[in-house]
XYZ file of C-alpha atoms in Angstrom:
190
model
C 0.000 0.000 0.000
C 1.018 3.418 -0.819
C 0.586 6.378 1.532
C -0.502 9.672 0.239
C 1.941 12.577 0.620
C 0.363 15.829 1.771
C 1.258 18.785 -0.287
C 0.031 21.506 2.093
C 0.944 21.037 5.737
C -0.986 23.054 8.311
C 0.913 25.530 10.529
C 2.757 28.823 10.371
C 5.590 29.627 8.069
C 8.714 31.170 9.478
C 7.800 34.491 7.826
C 4.332 34.538 9.428
C 5.746 33.768 12.883
C 8.378 36.513 12.478
C 5.737 39.077 11.499
C 3.542 38.140 14.486
C 6.505 38.459 16.874
C 7.476 41.811 15.354
C 3.936 43.166 15.829
C 3.888 41.933 19.450
C 7.259 43.606 20.042
C 6.040 46.930 18.645
C 2.876 46.849 20.753
C 4.881 45.965 23.876
C 7.369 48.766 23.147
C 4.542 51.272 22.988
C 2.466 50.066 25.946
C 5.076 49.021 28.539
C 6.330 52.550 29.333
C 2.734 53.702 29.792
C 1.973 50.680 31.936
C 5.036 51.335 34.122
C 4.017 54.975 34.550
C 0.461 53.948 35.453
C 1.777 51.470 38.033
C 3.956 54.161 39.644
C 0.936 56.502 39.846
C -1.187 53.698 41.275
C 1.369 53.047 44.036
C 1.501 56.736 45.018
C -2.316 56.891 45.078
C -2.381 53.708 47.180
C -0.023 55.445 49.640
C -2.522 58.345 49.904
C -5.281 55.914 50.858
C -2.984 54.057 53.261
C -1.939 57.229 55.100
C -5.501 58.549 55.351
C -6.734 55.141 56.562
C -4.003 55.047 59.233
C -4.967 58.528 60.447
C -8.634 57.502 60.576
C -7.765 54.319 62.459
C -5.839 56.276 65.101
C -8.654 58.812 65.459
C -11.262 56.060 65.785
C -9.108 54.244 68.332
C -8.837 57.422 70.432
C -12.601 57.931 70.491
C -13.556 54.278 71.023
C -11.068 53.764 73.871
C -11.577 57.292 75.277
C -7.818 57.820 75.470
C -5.060 59.399 73.452
C -3.736 57.590 70.405
C -1.183 58.510 67.773
C 0.268 57.766 64.379
C 3.975 57.224 63.871
C 6.054 57.715 60.742
C 9.396 56.001 60.303
C 11.106 57.838 57.433
C 14.086 55.506 57.126
C 12.004 52.319 56.969
C 9.294 53.929 54.768
C 6.401 52.957 57.037
C 3.476 54.425 58.950
C 1.720 52.988 61.968
C -0.770 53.376 64.779
C 0.621 53.837 68.295
C -1.041 51.906 71.120
C -0.528 53.315 74.634
C -0.522 51.656 78.059
C -2.696 52.998 80.882
C 0.248 55.112 82.090
C 0.555 56.731 78.596
C 3.764 54.884 77.721
C 3.946 53.286 74.292
C 2.760 49.684 74.367
C 3.391 48.935 70.688
C 3.281 50.441 67.220
C 1.624 48.548 64.385
C 3.592 49.684 61.350
C 2.727 49.070 57.712
C 5.212 49.748 54.883
C 4.450 52.168 52.087
C 3.846 50.649 48.647
C 6.931 49.596 46.653
C 8.839 52.558 45.220
C 7.105 55.171 47.416
C 8.965 57.010 50.170
C 8.468 60.035 52.385
C 9.912 62.924 50.370
C 9.256 66.420 49.103
C 9.897 67.404 45.504
C 13.247 69.064 44.922
C 13.126 72.686 43.842
C 9.455 73.239 44.757
C 9.089 75.700 47.615
C 5.312 76.052 47.353
C 3.278 74.028 49.850
C -0.405 73.175 50.246
C -2.491 75.871 51.987
C -1.675 76.357 55.658
C 1.452 74.190 55.637
C 4.516 75.836 57.120
C 8.025 74.507 57.256
C 10.040 72.580 54.744
C 10.106 69.186 56.440
C 8.853 65.951 54.925
C 6.732 65.414 58.057
C 5.630 68.221 60.371
C 5.146 66.025 63.471
C 7.428 66.006 66.482
C 10.272 63.506 66.494
C 9.972 60.745 69.098
C 13.220 58.775 68.953
C 13.454 56.918 65.639
C 10.105 58.110 64.292
C 7.789 61.103 64.043
C 4.578 61.009 66.073
C 1.269 62.882 65.867
C -1.003 62.420 68.881
C -4.815 62.515 68.934
C -6.843 63.334 72.033
C -9.708 61.181 73.314
C -12.125 63.097 71.073
C -10.118 62.145 67.967
C -8.677 65.608 67.354
C -4.971 66.048 66.636
C -2.986 67.515 69.512
C -1.545 70.672 67.970
C 0.138 73.716 69.461
C -2.281 76.146 67.821
C -5.763 75.955 66.341
C -4.349 77.388 63.117
C -1.736 74.642 62.721
C -1.850 72.294 59.759
C 0.276 69.158 59.986
C 1.538 67.523 56.824
C 3.075 64.388 55.348
C 4.832 64.528 51.956
C 5.635 61.452 49.884
C 6.193 60.322 46.321
C 8.220 58.160 43.972
C 10.644 60.741 42.575
C 8.279 61.662 39.727
C 4.828 61.953 41.320
C 4.354 63.677 44.655
C 1.461 63.841 47.103
C 0.779 65.507 50.443
C -1.751 64.726 53.146
C -2.626 67.538 55.553
C -4.666 67.632 58.723
C -6.139 70.622 60.532
C -6.576 71.099 64.274
C -10.197 69.974 63.892
C -9.082 66.721 62.272
C -10.014 67.597 58.691
C -7.881 65.578 56.286
C -7.062 66.726 52.769
C -4.960 65.097 50.054
C -2.961 67.073 47.479
C -1.209 66.192 44.253
C 1.675 68.156 42.783
C 0.634 69.289 39.297
C 3.556 71.026 37.585
C 4.648 73.358 40.416
C 1.341 73.824 42.274
C -0.360 71.643 44.881
C -3.915 70.749 43.810
C -6.487 69.312 46.206
C -7.564 65.814 45.231
C -10.435 65.880 47.677
C -11.167 66.296 51.332
C -12.021 63.470 53.667
C -13.055 63.409 57.270
């Protein structure tokens, strides 16, 4: 018996496979930089939510336990946490959480403008407590500030995108984004 030889085999030719790979390479070359930029922005925006959530958690803790609470910021380790106090007002523990990958506490170089009410040029405007900065809240959930006109601030970014979170003496929280050389409010939370 004779077997029949197929003239047309199914599959891709080397030319077709090369063209498909070239098209995939072009698409990847165009989209990957945009995707990387979007991921960096996403991480900075996630840090905004994380910082605001930590502030809210400390404020809620103060009210629910009817005692002072605080947030702590560790610049070197790139983390923020809630401070838990003992009955004698000594620190029991701090539950830290790291900032998202690539985000650190920083202010943009060369920009002297600040969000409304913010004074000073520091990355964090809280008092230093040893290895970290600490902002206390009283038992009513209000930040303990020297003056009713004070606005405390936290600056952070990834070297390209910068954000700031501010808090007034009444506990109002506002987030800002640096757009060109001006700080623009991204919305107020409570």
